[in-house]
Amino acid sequence: MKETVASILTPDTPVEKIEMRCTLCKACTLHTSRHVIGGRGNPNADYFFLLSERDHTAEMKNGRPAMLGVESSSFLRNALDIAGIDPRDCWFSTATACHPKNSRFLKVTDKHIKACKPRVHMEIGRVSPLIIVALGTQALTAAYATSKRPTLEASEGRIVPCTVQGELTTYSVPLLVARSPVVMARNHDTQPYGHWDTFNLYLSRAAEVVRALKRDHSAIEEK
């Protein structure tokens, strides 16, 4: 019997254990040659950052494969700082838990993302963030429970409602869409002037949404 995300992850699987469980998954061809990278960060975070891909320049860190390389990680940390987002209030994950050890020979496809989508939505449900930040087209595809999603070009920089598949029903979470810092770092020398300033602005919008939601929650609690 082929192990799938649905069969290896149960409703009581803690979010911190999802990565370990995914080492058993054989739902798609990525399991033949992979690094398994589960979500990491604050399991009670307000921000859920969903990355499209693992940076091919990323190395091992504390015995685990890192998501980002030095340059893309530095760009993202700087953008978080400018937006006033504390990394300790973030959960970071990727569109697929499995990443090809050699991306030149095995590419992540929509089929791989679809196979891993239950894991993404389980992580979102466990973290219960105030906002999802999808960085890149693959992340945008993984974030939506249905195939009906806006394109990256049409939704970049906007706050849009995202339908998430919960354990019992679907529900909506605000989602901000931006380009992948991995791709932007890779093409850094050819990016138009001000491209990173725009990225920083988008993350600032996410921070504004979270602050507004917290104010609303506080107002409700005071009544």
C-alpha positions as CSV (number, residue, x, y, z in Angstrom):
1,M,0.0,0.0,0.0
2,K,1.4,3.4,-1.0
3,E,1.8,5.7,1.9
4,T,0.2,9.1,1.3
5,V,0.0,12.4,3.2
6,A,-3.6,11.5,4.2
7,S,-2.6,8.1,5.5
8,I,0.4,9.2,7.6
9,L,-0.9,12.4,9.1
10,T,-3.7,12.1,11.6
11,P,-5.8,14.9,13.3
12,D,-3.7,14.6,16.4
13,T,-0.3,14.9,14.7
14,P,1.5,17.8,16.3
15,V,2.7,20.4,13.8
16,E,6.3,19.9,14.9
17,K,6.0,16.2,14.1
18,I,4.7,16.6,10.5
19,E,8.2,16.7,9.0
20,M,9.2,13.4,10.6
21,R,6.0,11.7,9.4
22,C,6.5,13.0,5.8
23,T,9.7,10.9,5.6
24,L,7.3,7.9,5.2
25,C,5.2,9.5,2.4
26,K,5.4,8.0,-1.1
27,A,2.5,9.9,-2.7
28,C,4.6,11.4,-5.5
29,T,7.9,10.8,-7.3
30,L,9.7,13.3,-5.1
31,H,10.2,10.5,-2.5
32,T,12.7,8.8,-4.8
33,S,15.4,11.4,-4.2
34,R,14.6,14.0,-1.6
35,H,15.3,16.3,1.3
36,V,12.3,16.4,3.6
37,I,11.8,19.9,5.0
38,G,8.8,20.3,7.3
39,G,7.5,23.6,8.6
40,R,9.5,25.3,11.3
41,G,9.1,28.3,13.6
42,N,6.5,29.4,16.2
43,P,3.6,26.8,16.2
44,N,1.4,29.6,17.5
45,A,2.5,32.2,15.0
46,D,0.4,35.1,13.6
47,Y,2.2,34.8,10.2
48,F,2.3,31.7,8.1
49,F,5.0,32.1,5.4
50,L,4.6,29.6,2.5
51,L,7.6,29.4,0.2
52,S,7.4,28.0,-3.3
53,E,10.7,26.1,-3.3
54,R,13.8,25.2,-1.4
55,D,16.8,27.4,-2.4
56,H,19.3,25.2,-4.3
57,T,22.1,27.0,-2.5
58,A,20.7,26.1,1.0
59,E,22.9,23.9,3.1
60,M,22.4,21.8,6.2
61,K,21.8,23.7,9.5
62,N,21.8,22.0,12.9
63,G,21.6,18.6,11.1
64,R,18.5,19.6,9.0
65,P,18.4,20.9,5.4
66,A,17.7,24.6,5.4
67,M,14.9,26.2,3.3
68,L,16.9,29.2,2.2
69,G,20.4,30.0,1.1
70,V,22.5,32.8,2.6
71,E,21.4,35.5,0.1
72,S,17.7,34.7,-0.1
73,S,17.6,34.3,3.7
74,S,19.3,37.6,4.2
75,F,16.8,39.3,1.9
76,L,13.8,37.9,3.7
77,R,15.2,38.7,7.2
78,N,15.8,42.3,6.0
79,A,12.2,42.6,4.6
80,L,10.8,41.2,7.9
81,D,12.8,43.8,9.9
82,I,11.6,46.7,7.7
83,A,8.0,45.5,8.0
84,G,8.3,45.2,11.7
85,I,7.6,41.5,11.7
86,D,9.3,39.5,14.4
87,P,10.6,36.2,12.9
88,R,9.7,34.6,16.3
89,D,6.1,35.2,15.4
90,C,6.3,33.4,12.1
91,W,5.9,29.8,10.9
92,F,7.8,29.0,7.7
93,S,6.8,26.2,5.4
94,T,7.1,25.1,1.7
95,A,4.7,24.1,-1.0
96,T,6.1,20.5,-0.9
97,A,7.7,18.9,2.1
98,C,10.0,16.9,-0.2
99,H,12.6,18.7,-2.3
100,P,14.7,17.1,-5.0
101,K,18.3,16.6,-3.9
102,N,19.3,17.5,-7.5
103,S,16.8,20.0,-8.9
104,R,18.5,19.8,-12.3
105,F,17.0,16.4,-12.9
106,L,13.8,16.4,-10.9
107,K,11.5,19.5,-10.9
108,V,8.6,20.2,-8.6
109,T,5.3,20.1,-10.6
110,D,1.7,20.8,-9.9
111,K,1.1,17.1,-9.3
112,H,3.7,17.1,-6.5
113,I,2.1,20.2,-5.0
114,K,-1.4,18.6,-5.2
115,A,-0.1,15.5,-3.4
116,C,1.3,17.5,-0.6
117,K,-1.6,20.0,-0.3
118,P,-3.2,18.1,2.7
119,R,0.0,18.5,4.6
120,V,0.1,22.3,3.9
121,H,-3.5,22.7,5.0
122,M,-2.9,20.6,8.1
123,E,0.0,22.9,9.1
124,I,-2.1,26.0,8.5
125,G,-4.8,24.5,10.7
126,R,-2.4,23.6,13.5
127,V,-0.8,27.0,13.5
128,S,-4.1,28.9,13.0
129,P,-2.4,32.1,11.7
130,L,-3.9,35.5,11.2
131,I,-2.5,35.8,7.7
132,I,-0.8,33.5,5.1
133,V,2.0,35.0,3.0
134,A,2.4,33.0,-0.2
135,L,5.8,33.6,-1.8
136,G,5.7,32.5,-5.4
137,T,3.4,30.7,-7.8
138,Q,3.9,27.2,-6.2
139,A,3.1,28.6,-2.8
140,L,-0.1,30.2,-4.1
141,T,-1.2,26.9,-5.7
142,A,-0.5,25.0,-2.4
143,A,-2.4,27.6,-0.3
144,Y,-5.7,27.3,-2.0
145,A,-7.9,24.3,-1.2
146,T,-9.5,24.4,-4.7
147,S,-8.0,24.7,-8.1
148,K,-9.7,28.1,-8.5
149,R,-7.0,30.5,-7.5
150,P,-5.8,33.9,-8.8
151,T,-2.6,34.2,-10.8
152,L,0.5,35.6,-9.2
153,E,0.5,38.5,-11.6
154,A,-3.1,39.4,-10.8
155,S,-2.8,39.1,-7.0
156,E,0.7,40.2,-6.3
157,G,0.8,42.7,-3.4
158,R,-2.9,42.3,-2.7
159,I,-4.7,40.9,0.3
160,V,-7.1,38.2,-0.9
161,P,-9.3,35.7,0.8
162,C,-7.8,32.2,0.8
163,T,-10.0,29.1,1.1
164,V,-8.3,26.6,3.4
165,Q,-9.3,23.0,3.8
166,G,-9.8,22.3,7.5
167,E,-10.4,18.9,9.1
168,L,-14.2,19.2,9.0
169,T,-14.9,22.1,6.7
170,T,-13.3,24.9,4.6
171,Y,-12.7,28.3,6.0
172,S,-11.1,31.6,4.8
173,V,-7.8,33.2,5.9
174,P,-6.4,36.5,4.6
175,L,-3.6,35.8,2.2
176,L,-0.9,38.2,0.8
177,V,0.9,37.2,-2.4
178,A,4.4,38.2,-3.3
179,R,7.2,36.8,-5.5
180,S,9.6,34.2,-4.2
181,P,12.7,35.5,-2.4
182,V,14.5,32.5,-3.8
183,V,13.9,33.5,-7.4
184,M,14.5,37.2,-6.7
185,A,17.9,36.4,-5.0
186,R,18.8,34.1,-7.9
187,N,18.1,36.9,-10.4
188,H,19.3,39.7,-8.2
189,D,21.6,41.3,-10.8
190,T,18.8,41.4,-13.4
191,Q,16.0,42.6,-11.2
192,P,14.6,46.1,-12.0
193,Y,15.5,48.9,-9.6
194,G,13.2,49.0,-6.6
195,H,12.1,45.4,-6.8
196,W,13.1,44.6,-3.3
197,D,11.5,47.9,-2.0
198,T,8.2,46.6,-3.5
199,F,8.7,43.3,-1.7
200,N,9.3,45.1,1.5
201,L,6.2,47.1,1.0
202,Y,4.1,44.0,0.5
203,L,5.3,42.5,3.8
204,S,4.4,45.8,5.5
205,R,0.9,45.3,4.2
206,A,0.7,41.9,5.9
207,A,1.9,43.4,9.1
208,E,-0.9,46.1,8.9
209,V,-3.5,43.4,8.4
210,V,-2.3,41.5,11.5
211,R,-2.3,44.6,13.6
212,A,-5.8,45.5,12.5
213,L,-7.1,42.0,13.3
214,K,-5.5,42.1,16.7
215,R,-7.2,45.5,17.4
216,D,-10.5,44.0,16.3
217,H,-10.1,41.0,18.6
218,S,-9.1,43.2,21.5
219,A,-12.2,45.4,20.9
220,I,-14.5,42.3,20.9
221,E,-12.9,41.0,24.1
222,E,-13.5,44.3,25.9
223,K,-17.2,44.3,25.1
